[in-house]
XYZ file of C-alpha atoms in Angstrom:
482
model
C 53.387 33.354 20.520
C 53.875 34.419 24.130
C 51.185 35.982 26.285
C 52.789 37.200 29.479
C 50.732 37.216 32.598
C 48.857 33.978 31.942
C 50.482 32.025 34.786
C 47.877 29.765 36.333
C 46.548 30.887 39.730
C 43.094 29.275 39.774
C 41.975 26.089 41.484
C 41.342 22.863 39.601
C 37.770 22.790 40.930
C 36.961 25.900 38.875
C 37.441 23.912 35.653
C 35.969 20.837 34.015
C 39.494 19.644 33.190
C 43.064 20.713 33.643
C 43.717 20.177 29.930
C 41.379 19.643 26.981
C 43.065 17.789 24.110
C 41.424 17.936 20.676
C 42.411 15.034 18.415
C 43.046 11.409 19.391
C 45.765 10.493 16.924
C 49.187 9.378 18.171
C 50.252 12.900 19.217
C 47.131 13.573 21.253
C 47.152 10.125 22.832
C 50.768 10.330 23.995
C 50.281 13.845 25.340
C 47.020 13.052 27.144
C 48.507 9.883 28.610
C 51.524 11.770 29.944
C 49.426 14.362 31.766
C 46.942 11.854 33.148
C 49.790 9.641 34.374
C 51.072 12.715 36.233
C 47.724 12.940 38.047
C 46.135 15.735 35.997
C 42.551 15.748 34.758
C 42.501 15.373 30.976
C 39.574 15.335 28.553
C 40.322 14.145 25.019
C 37.815 14.728 22.208
C 37.901 13.064 18.785
C 35.666 13.364 15.727
C 35.970 9.671 14.872
C 33.533 7.285 16.533
C 35.011 4.982 19.137
C 36.628 1.881 17.681
C 37.168 3.227 14.160
C 40.654 2.320 12.980
C 42.775 5.224 11.803
C 44.063 3.783 8.498
C 46.351 6.650 7.566
C 49.631 7.014 5.713
C 51.909 6.675 8.766
C 53.715 3.371 9.072
C 57.315 4.167 10.147
C 58.519 4.570 13.720
C 62.017 6.017 14.015
C 64.655 5.396 16.657
C 64.094 8.574 18.681
C 60.368 7.873 18.852
C 61.088 4.344 20.057
C 63.227 5.874 22.801
C 60.300 8.080 23.845
C 58.028 5.043 23.856
C 60.646 3.135 25.861
C 60.449 5.903 28.473
C 56.756 4.986 28.737
C 57.248 1.217 28.806
C 55.763 0.647 25.327
C 58.656 0.233 22.884
C 59.276 -3.487 23.155
C 55.585 -4.304 22.770
C 55.328 -2.094 19.686
C 58.422 -3.655 18.103
C 56.715 -7.054 18.347
C 53.969 -5.782 15.995
C 56.233 -4.857 13.088
C 59.449 -5.316 11.149
C 62.742 -3.620 12.120
C 64.738 -2.446 9.097
C 68.381 -1.453 9.468
C 69.128 -0.613 5.832
C 67.093 1.760 3.643
C 67.814 2.050 -0.080
C 67.103 5.192 -2.120
C 67.110 5.466 -5.922
C 68.802 2.103 -6.452
C 72.261 3.314 -5.480
C 72.160 4.854 -1.995
C 71.842 2.840 1.207
C 71.494 4.441 4.623
C 72.714 2.066 7.320
C 70.772 2.708 10.505
C 72.719 0.121 12.490
C 75.369 2.818 13.067
C 72.975 4.768 15.274
C 74.052 4.868 18.930
C 70.756 3.802 20.426
C 68.994 0.737 21.771
C 66.911 0.894 18.587
C 69.322 1.147 15.612
C 66.632 0.574 12.997
C 63.403 1.830 11.443
C 60.302 -0.010 12.644
C 57.628 -0.652 10.010
C 54.268 -1.009 11.750
C 50.815 0.462 11.055
C 49.854 3.675 12.808
C 46.898 1.963 14.419
C 49.289 -0.234 16.417
C 50.916 2.902 17.835
C 47.491 4.326 18.630
C 46.336 1.091 20.248
C 49.170 1.088 22.790
C 48.951 4.810 23.504
C 45.177 4.692 23.914
C 45.425 1.773 26.328
C 47.915 3.726 28.417
C 45.796 6.887 28.345
C 42.628 5.040 29.398
C 44.453 3.258 32.220
C 45.670 6.655 33.465
C 42.106 8.004 33.571
C 41.800 10.181 30.456
C 38.162 11.133 29.774
C 37.582 10.110 26.127
C 34.753 11.705 24.150
C 34.472 10.207 20.686
C 32.202 11.537 17.960
C 32.811 15.031 19.350
C 33.929 18.143 17.450
C 35.245 21.551 18.464
C 33.255 24.474 17.040
C 34.586 27.488 18.909
C 36.891 28.486 21.726
C 37.636 31.555 23.775
C 40.223 32.187 26.430
C 40.967 34.586 29.244
C 43.807 34.971 31.726
C 42.849 31.813 33.607
C 41.074 29.371 31.293
C 40.028 28.211 27.847
C 36.341 27.603 27.132
C 35.519 25.268 24.239
C 32.187 24.672 22.555
C 31.827 21.051 21.520
C 29.208 19.136 19.585
C 28.876 15.488 20.524
C 27.154 12.473 18.951
C 23.760 13.837 19.998
C 24.476 17.243 18.500
C 20.786 17.967 18.138
C 20.781 18.835 21.843
C 23.120 21.756 21.168
C 26.779 22.412 21.972
C 28.452 21.351 25.195
C 30.788 23.788 26.935
C 34.024 22.535 28.527
C 36.238 24.851 30.565
C 39.876 23.857 30.961
C 43.022 25.526 32.191
C 44.786 24.786 28.887
C 43.836 23.385 25.483
C 46.082 21.471 23.069
C 45.156 20.981 19.412
C 46.454 17.729 17.942
C 43.707 17.527 15.319
C 45.670 17.343 12.110
C 45.969 19.163 8.808
C 42.464 20.665 8.946
C 42.786 21.578 12.610
C 39.629 23.066 14.086
C 41.746 24.453 16.929
C 44.077 26.298 14.572
C 41.101 27.662 12.623
C 39.364 28.807 15.806
C 42.515 30.703 16.772
C 42.657 32.336 13.340
C 46.255 31.198 12.879
C 47.561 31.026 9.303
C 48.982 27.799 7.884
C 51.211 29.013 5.054
C 52.789 26.655 2.552
C 52.308 24.864 -0.743
C 51.147 21.554 -2.148
C 54.391 19.759 -2.931
C 53.076 16.665 -4.698
C 49.689 15.654 -6.064
C 47.905 12.386 -6.699
C 50.083 10.002 -4.741
C 48.610 6.529 -4.394
C 49.136 3.931 -1.718
C 47.889 0.510 -0.799
C 48.381 -2.244 1.742
C 48.724 -5.442 -0.289
C 49.832 -9.051 -0.365
C 52.725 -10.025 -2.655
C 53.485 -13.209 -4.571
C 57.219 -12.358 -4.606
C 59.209 -11.086 -1.654
C 61.347 -8.032 -2.533
C 65.092 -8.571 -2.373
C 65.448 -5.625 -0.026
C 63.057 -5.071 2.850
C 62.612 -1.374 2.095
C 63.236 0.381 -1.188
C 62.563 3.791 -2.721
C 63.164 3.928 -6.470
C 62.392 6.115 -9.468
C 61.928 5.185 -13.120
C 64.882 5.961 -15.430
C 62.977 8.846 -17.045
C 61.931 10.297 -13.706
C 58.243 10.020 -14.547
C 57.357 7.682 -11.688
C 58.629 6.641 -8.283
C 57.544 3.988 -5.812
C 58.212 2.737 -2.334
C 57.638 -0.678 -0.784
C 58.075 -1.943 2.794
C 56.828 -4.919 4.832
C 54.669 -4.739 7.944
C 55.945 -8.156 8.976
C 52.592 -9.919 9.022
C 52.405 -10.742 5.315
C 51.151 -7.277 4.319
C 53.212 -4.663 2.473
C 52.817 -0.904 2.192
C 53.215 0.332 -1.398
C 53.277 4.010 -2.331
C 53.672 5.510 -5.791
C 53.419 8.571 -8.010
C 52.981 9.102 -11.752
C 54.032 12.452 -13.188
C 51.463 12.214 -15.991
C 48.423 11.220 -13.954
C 47.316 14.010 -11.648
C 43.697 13.800 -10.540
C 41.673 14.872 -7.528
C 42.078 13.001 -4.244
C 38.554 11.613 -4.498
C 39.138 10.064 -7.939
C 38.953 6.253 -7.752
C 42.228 4.324 -7.657
C 42.598 0.610 -8.298
C 45.390 -1.894 -7.905
C 46.179 -1.866 -11.641
C 47.269 1.771 -11.377
C 49.605 0.949 -8.491
C 50.968 -2.121 -10.269
C 51.802 -0.006 -13.322
C 53.698 2.569 -11.260
C 55.589 -0.165 -9.417
C 56.657 -1.863 -12.643
C 58.014 1.410 -14.034
C 59.825 2.495 -10.857
C 60.796 -0.807 -9.218
C 61.096 -2.976 -12.311
C 58.287 -5.344 -11.231
C 55.040 -5.352 -9.311
C 55.901 -8.404 -7.165
C 52.511 -9.943 -7.860
C 50.464 -7.477 -5.798
C 46.999 -8.700 -4.852
C 44.251 -8.579 -2.212
C 44.591 -4.896 -1.316
C 42.968 -4.249 2.066
C 43.210 -0.484 1.686
C 43.816 1.821 -1.304
C 43.939 5.606 -1.189
C 44.877 8.658 -3.244
C 46.179 11.809 -1.589
C 48.207 14.953 -2.065
C 50.975 16.202 0.197
C 51.430 19.746 1.497
C 54.355 21.533 3.102
C 52.911 23.864 5.733
C 53.846 25.161 9.159
C 52.022 27.384 11.619
C 54.136 30.434 12.533
C 53.242 29.975 16.204
C 52.655 26.787 18.184
C 51.288 28.750 21.149
C 48.501 31.313 21.492
C 48.022 32.093 25.180
C 46.646 28.973 26.842
C 46.248 27.087 23.561
C 48.975 24.989 21.918
C 49.334 23.162 18.611
C 51.239 19.908 18.091
C 51.669 17.318 15.370
C 49.993 17.849 12.002
C 47.974 20.733 13.429
C 51.293 22.605 13.651
C 53.198 21.231 10.637
C 52.669 18.958 7.648
C 55.102 17.834 4.967
C 55.768 15.165 2.391
C 55.755 11.515 3.507
C 59.367 11.095 2.381
C 61.469 9.842 5.264
C 58.431 8.832 7.308
C 58.941 11.724 9.738
C 55.383 13.018 10.206
C 53.966 10.918 13.047
C 57.389 10.801 14.687
C 57.724 14.583 14.751
C 54.271 14.896 16.309
C 55.030 12.359 19.033
C 58.206 14.235 19.895
C 56.213 17.497 20.008
C 53.975 15.847 22.597
C 56.917 14.581 24.660
C 58.426 18.081 24.712
C 55.207 19.852 25.701
C 53.807 17.378 28.228
C 56.475 17.762 30.909
C 56.370 21.548 30.583
C 52.626 21.793 31.020
C 52.710 19.255 33.842
C 55.221 21.400 35.747
C 53.144 24.548 35.238
C 49.892 22.898 36.314
C 51.545 21.367 39.389
C 52.985 24.756 40.315
C 56.588 23.539 40.173
C 57.833 25.634 37.236
C 60.343 28.296 38.269
C 59.242 30.560 35.411
C 55.976 29.213 33.958
C 55.850 31.539 30.964
C 59.450 30.929 29.965
C 58.942 27.172 30.344
C 55.874 27.180 28.088
C 57.510 29.481 25.546
C 60.372 26.980 25.394
C 58.074 24.590 23.507
C 57.864 26.988 20.559
C 61.557 27.834 20.800
C 62.632 24.184 20.638
C 60.062 22.484 18.447
C 59.298 25.095 15.763
C 62.850 24.950 14.318
C 62.647 21.142 14.314
C 59.398 21.299 12.332
C 61.055 23.630 9.834
C 64.009 21.251 9.422
C 61.676 18.311 8.835
C 59.912 20.284 6.104
C 63.270 20.917 4.440
C 64.631 17.382 4.727
C 61.456 15.587 3.647
C 61.005 18.117 0.856
C 64.544 17.482 -0.376
C 63.957 13.709 -0.497
C 60.685 14.008 -2.406
C 62.173 16.471 -4.895
C 65.098 14.142 -5.529
C 62.614 11.333 -6.152
C 60.715 13.570 -8.605
C 63.876 14.603 -10.498
C 62.947 14.750 -14.200
C 65.251 16.922 -16.283
C 68.879 15.947 -16.982
C 70.040 18.750 -14.676
C 67.791 17.571 -11.851
C 68.900 13.958 -12.228
C 72.551 15.066 -12.263
C 71.927 16.957 -9.009
C 70.359 13.816 -7.520
C 73.356 11.725 -8.596
C 75.723 14.248 -7.021
C 73.776 14.327 -3.748
C 73.689 10.526 -3.698
C 77.441 10.322 -4.305
C 78.121 12.823 -1.520
C 76.092 10.854 1.029
C 77.623 7.547 -0.115
C 81.225 8.687 0.124
C 81.237 11.198 2.993
C 80.405 9.412 6.227
C 79.819 12.624 8.260
C 77.217 13.683 5.704
C 75.533 10.282 5.878
C 75.587 10.344 9.673
C 73.950 13.776 9.736
C 71.269 12.576 7.336
C 70.574 9.481 9.427
C 70.534 11.530 12.627
C 68.041 14.001 11.185
C 65.642 11.425 9.780
C 65.790 9.122 12.822
C 65.535 12.002 15.308
C 68.629 10.773 17.148
C 70.657 13.747 15.924
C 68.143 16.423 16.959
C 69.391 18.815 19.637
C 67.896 22.023 20.980
C 71.181 23.842 21.327
C 74.716 23.196 22.603
C 73.497 22.679 26.183
C 70.278 20.806 25.424
C 70.924 17.566 23.625
C 69.513 14.052 23.623
C 70.882 11.721 26.274
C 71.359 8.107 25.130
C 70.129 5.181 27.215
C 73.149 5.139 29.495
C 73.724 2.348 31.997
C 73.279 3.355 35.628
C 73.601 1.416 38.835
C 69.844 1.711 39.254
C 69.066 0.445 35.730
C 68.752 1.905 32.252
C 68.111 5.663 32.023
C 64.958 5.258 29.953
C 63.533 2.872 32.526
C 64.082 5.533 35.203
C 62.422 8.156 32.983
C 59.175 6.174 33.231
C 58.536 7.996 36.501
C 57.930 11.154 34.433
C 60.413 13.139 36.515
C 63.850 14.657 36.078
C 66.730 12.225 36.555
C 69.821 13.555 38.316
C 72.878 11.425 37.528
C 75.868 11.907 39.804
C 79.119 10.140 40.604
C 79.019 7.618 43.419
C 78.281 9.254 46.792
C 79.139 8.015 50.291
C 76.623 5.560 51.695
C 73.858 7.253 53.665
C 74.202 10.565 51.823
C 70.863 12.254 51.208
C 69.502 12.437 47.652
C 70.688 15.746 46.229
C 67.990 18.295 45.374
C 67.401 19.743 41.939
C 69.949 22.471 41.158
C 68.713 26.049 41.427
C 69.208 26.418 37.677
C 66.747 23.599 36.900
C 63.554 24.734 35.142
C 61.396 23.191 37.883
C 61.502 23.140 41.649
C 59.839 21.205 44.482
C 59.667 17.806 42.697
C 62.429 15.549 43.977
C 64.386 14.133 41.041
C 65.033 10.466 40.485
C 68.617 10.109 41.684
C 70.954 7.736 39.883
C 74.668 7.057 39.787
C 76.907 6.150 36.886
C 77.524 2.436 36.412
C 81.055 3.378 35.388
C 82.816 4.782 38.489
C 85.290 6.606 36.241
C 82.561 9.041 35.170
C 82.711 12.058 37.490
C 80.359 14.557 35.869
C 76.850 15.388 37.068
C 74.042 15.297 34.499
C 70.444 16.466 34.824
C 68.061 14.790 32.351
C 64.634 16.229 31.573
C 61.588 13.931 31.446
C 61.807 13.962 27.628
C 65.356 12.598 27.673
C 67.238 15.837 26.958
C 69.833 17.545 29.121
C 68.880 20.439 31.358
C 71.477 23.065 32.184
C 73.101 22.762 35.612
C 74.456 26.286 35.592
């Protein structure tokens, strides 16, 4: 949703913050950290009390997300907390080989979401983000120059607190208070009910590190993957046992599903966390309403198949943060067009994730002979047609996502000044050119670049045979030169 005429002309001193972020999950933490690192004043509010671990369903970090974390100096530390998996098996007969990905991270990293949050929160705090835990949004209003939010904090008896910011970003999940306050719809359906999951110890180590399998009759499916520290994530579903999310679930129920779908329960014991949940497929029609933006689960939710949820949200944040930074610094050539570009680029990606994750979960739920035949055909196609498999891997990992023929992901190319993603840690555009005569001044940003004034990081190709010039956005995608 575009609202023309909302270009910022006010002074920072007229506001309590440049940006108010609502929701301190991974998406909100990465976004807030980016803006604070750029020198902007950021307030981040979160309903959870400080120090409460966010034990949620997310556990998979894909290659493109690791690249974004690498551009923030966090990837290698995160990898040390989990288990890299280069081969993922579906339905007992289909393996997707991630080692073919052209990236520094040709694998899926299994690590708990709280490890991602821990690193992102540390970065955000070091950059000066103002954290307010135990705080909820109750209302917001906006005008041409600001957004005013009414918040209730831990001592809510004293009444609401008002915070005025130049922009507000809602990263507060499925039941987003920001989205509700805007009156935005969240159309969609519940795709699967009464899924169960647990983090457990095992007596037997699975033959494959990560497996998704369904029972022969299609009445149950299960998933199992290691965190790398002796704990395993197990997820399952039973077609004949649909109950409310708040119905108790015990380890015997999960063992039974695992035996039917995986052939054994691997001696599960000592569950540290068990949960029951349902999964929706929903997407907000607009990620922008004036000076308010939605990202992550506040903008889109889908089935857990493929482990794309947290990853999609983190990439939302990476796309939006550099845009809003340029607008707030006054360096955007066309502020409204730059901000509208977030919706234009990320909304179609959210829609594709809904389709791809939905396809995987429906294949896992295949029940009738016709449905199982369709699953067998799809599996055969991916197994035997490498281009199809490569497209599937590119979609799920995020490596294959492009925003058009002129805006595509740039791999971590070698430059004389170092790796590209190390140079991106400055949070600025990187202009890569052929070798220039010694003493030549750093070239300015081209007039067609979406921002002006900020000097780019200038780099040269390590390979002198490369003669093209490439402009890379702070999120690692190409920007048009003409």
